[in-house]
Short mmCIF file of C-alpha atoms in Angstrom, two decimals:
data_model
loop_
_atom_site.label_atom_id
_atom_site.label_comp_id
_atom_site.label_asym_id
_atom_site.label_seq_id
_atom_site.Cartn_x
_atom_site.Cartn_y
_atom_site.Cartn_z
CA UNK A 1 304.07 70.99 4.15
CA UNK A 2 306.26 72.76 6.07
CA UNK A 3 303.19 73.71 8.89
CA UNK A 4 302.49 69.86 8.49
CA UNK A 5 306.07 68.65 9.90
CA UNK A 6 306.18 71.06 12.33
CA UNK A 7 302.90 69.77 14.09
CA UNK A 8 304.04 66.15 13.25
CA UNK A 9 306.86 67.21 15.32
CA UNK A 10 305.36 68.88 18.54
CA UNK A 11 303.63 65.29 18.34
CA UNK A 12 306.73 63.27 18.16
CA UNK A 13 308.28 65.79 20.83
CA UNK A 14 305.53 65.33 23.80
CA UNK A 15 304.63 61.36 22.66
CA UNK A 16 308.03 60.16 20.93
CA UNK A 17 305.42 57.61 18.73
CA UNK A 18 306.57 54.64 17.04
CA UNK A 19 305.51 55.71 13.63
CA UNK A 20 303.31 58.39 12.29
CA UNK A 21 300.14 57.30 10.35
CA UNK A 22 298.04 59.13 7.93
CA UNK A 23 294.71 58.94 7.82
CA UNK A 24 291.41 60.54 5.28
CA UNK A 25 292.20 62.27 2.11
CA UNK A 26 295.88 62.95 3.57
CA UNK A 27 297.06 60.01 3.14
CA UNK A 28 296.31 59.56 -0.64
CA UNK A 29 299.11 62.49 -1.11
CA UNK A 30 302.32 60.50 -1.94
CA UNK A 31 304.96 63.55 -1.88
CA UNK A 32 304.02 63.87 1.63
CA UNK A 33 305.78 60.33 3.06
CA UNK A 34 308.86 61.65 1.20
CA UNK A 35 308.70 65.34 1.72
CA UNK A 36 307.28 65.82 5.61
CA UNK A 37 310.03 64.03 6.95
CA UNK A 38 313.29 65.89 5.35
CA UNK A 39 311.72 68.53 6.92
CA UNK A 40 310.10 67.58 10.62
CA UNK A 41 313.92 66.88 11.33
CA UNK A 42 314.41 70.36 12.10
CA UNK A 43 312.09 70.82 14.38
CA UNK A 44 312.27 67.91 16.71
CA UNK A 45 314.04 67.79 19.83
CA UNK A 46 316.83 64.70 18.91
CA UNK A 47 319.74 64.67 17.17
CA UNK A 48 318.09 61.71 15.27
CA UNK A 49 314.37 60.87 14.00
CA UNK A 50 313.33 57.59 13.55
CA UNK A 51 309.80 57.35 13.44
CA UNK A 52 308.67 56.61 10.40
CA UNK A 53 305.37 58.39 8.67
CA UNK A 54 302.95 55.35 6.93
CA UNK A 55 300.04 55.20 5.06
CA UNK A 56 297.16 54.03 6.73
CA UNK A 57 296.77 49.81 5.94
CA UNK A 58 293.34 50.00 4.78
CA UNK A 59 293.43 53.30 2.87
CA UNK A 60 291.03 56.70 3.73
CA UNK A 61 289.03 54.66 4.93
CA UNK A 62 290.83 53.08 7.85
CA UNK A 63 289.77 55.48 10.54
CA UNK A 64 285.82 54.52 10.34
CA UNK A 65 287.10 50.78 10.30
CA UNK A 66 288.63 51.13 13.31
CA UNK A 67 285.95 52.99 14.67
CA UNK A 68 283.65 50.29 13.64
CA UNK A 69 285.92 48.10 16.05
CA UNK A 70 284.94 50.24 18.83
CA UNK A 71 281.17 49.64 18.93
CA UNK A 72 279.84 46.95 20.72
CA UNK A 73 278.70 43.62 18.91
CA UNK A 74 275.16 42.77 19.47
CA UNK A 75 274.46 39.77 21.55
CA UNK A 76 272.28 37.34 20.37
CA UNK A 77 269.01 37.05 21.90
#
């Protein structure tokens, strides 16, 4: 976990993000919302953090819905 926050926080450090979402089979671990951020504290360049870290909406799966978004409809002939 502890590798986990630290990347989390290079991210936060270069982007400063709004929030922090999970996605694929991470996000189904429920120790981490509690756990990674006690510890990305540490690592991040701010005397305060508050971006939180979410679950994705839609579950695993949320990344190939929004990829579905991407693709072009068809047009109709």
């Amino acid at each position: 976990m502890d590798r986990l926050a630290r990347g989390l926080a290079s991210v936060m450090n270069l982007v400063d993000p709004d929030a922090i979402v999970l996605g694929g089979g991470l996000s189904s671990i429920s120790s981490l919302y509690e756990q990674v951020p006690c510890l990305w504290a540490r690592y991040v360049f701010s005397d305060r953090v508050a971006t939180p870290l979410l679950p994705p909406a839609h579950g695993a799966s949320s990344g190939v819905r929004g990829a579905a978004w991407l693709w072009p409809p068809e047009e109709a002939s």
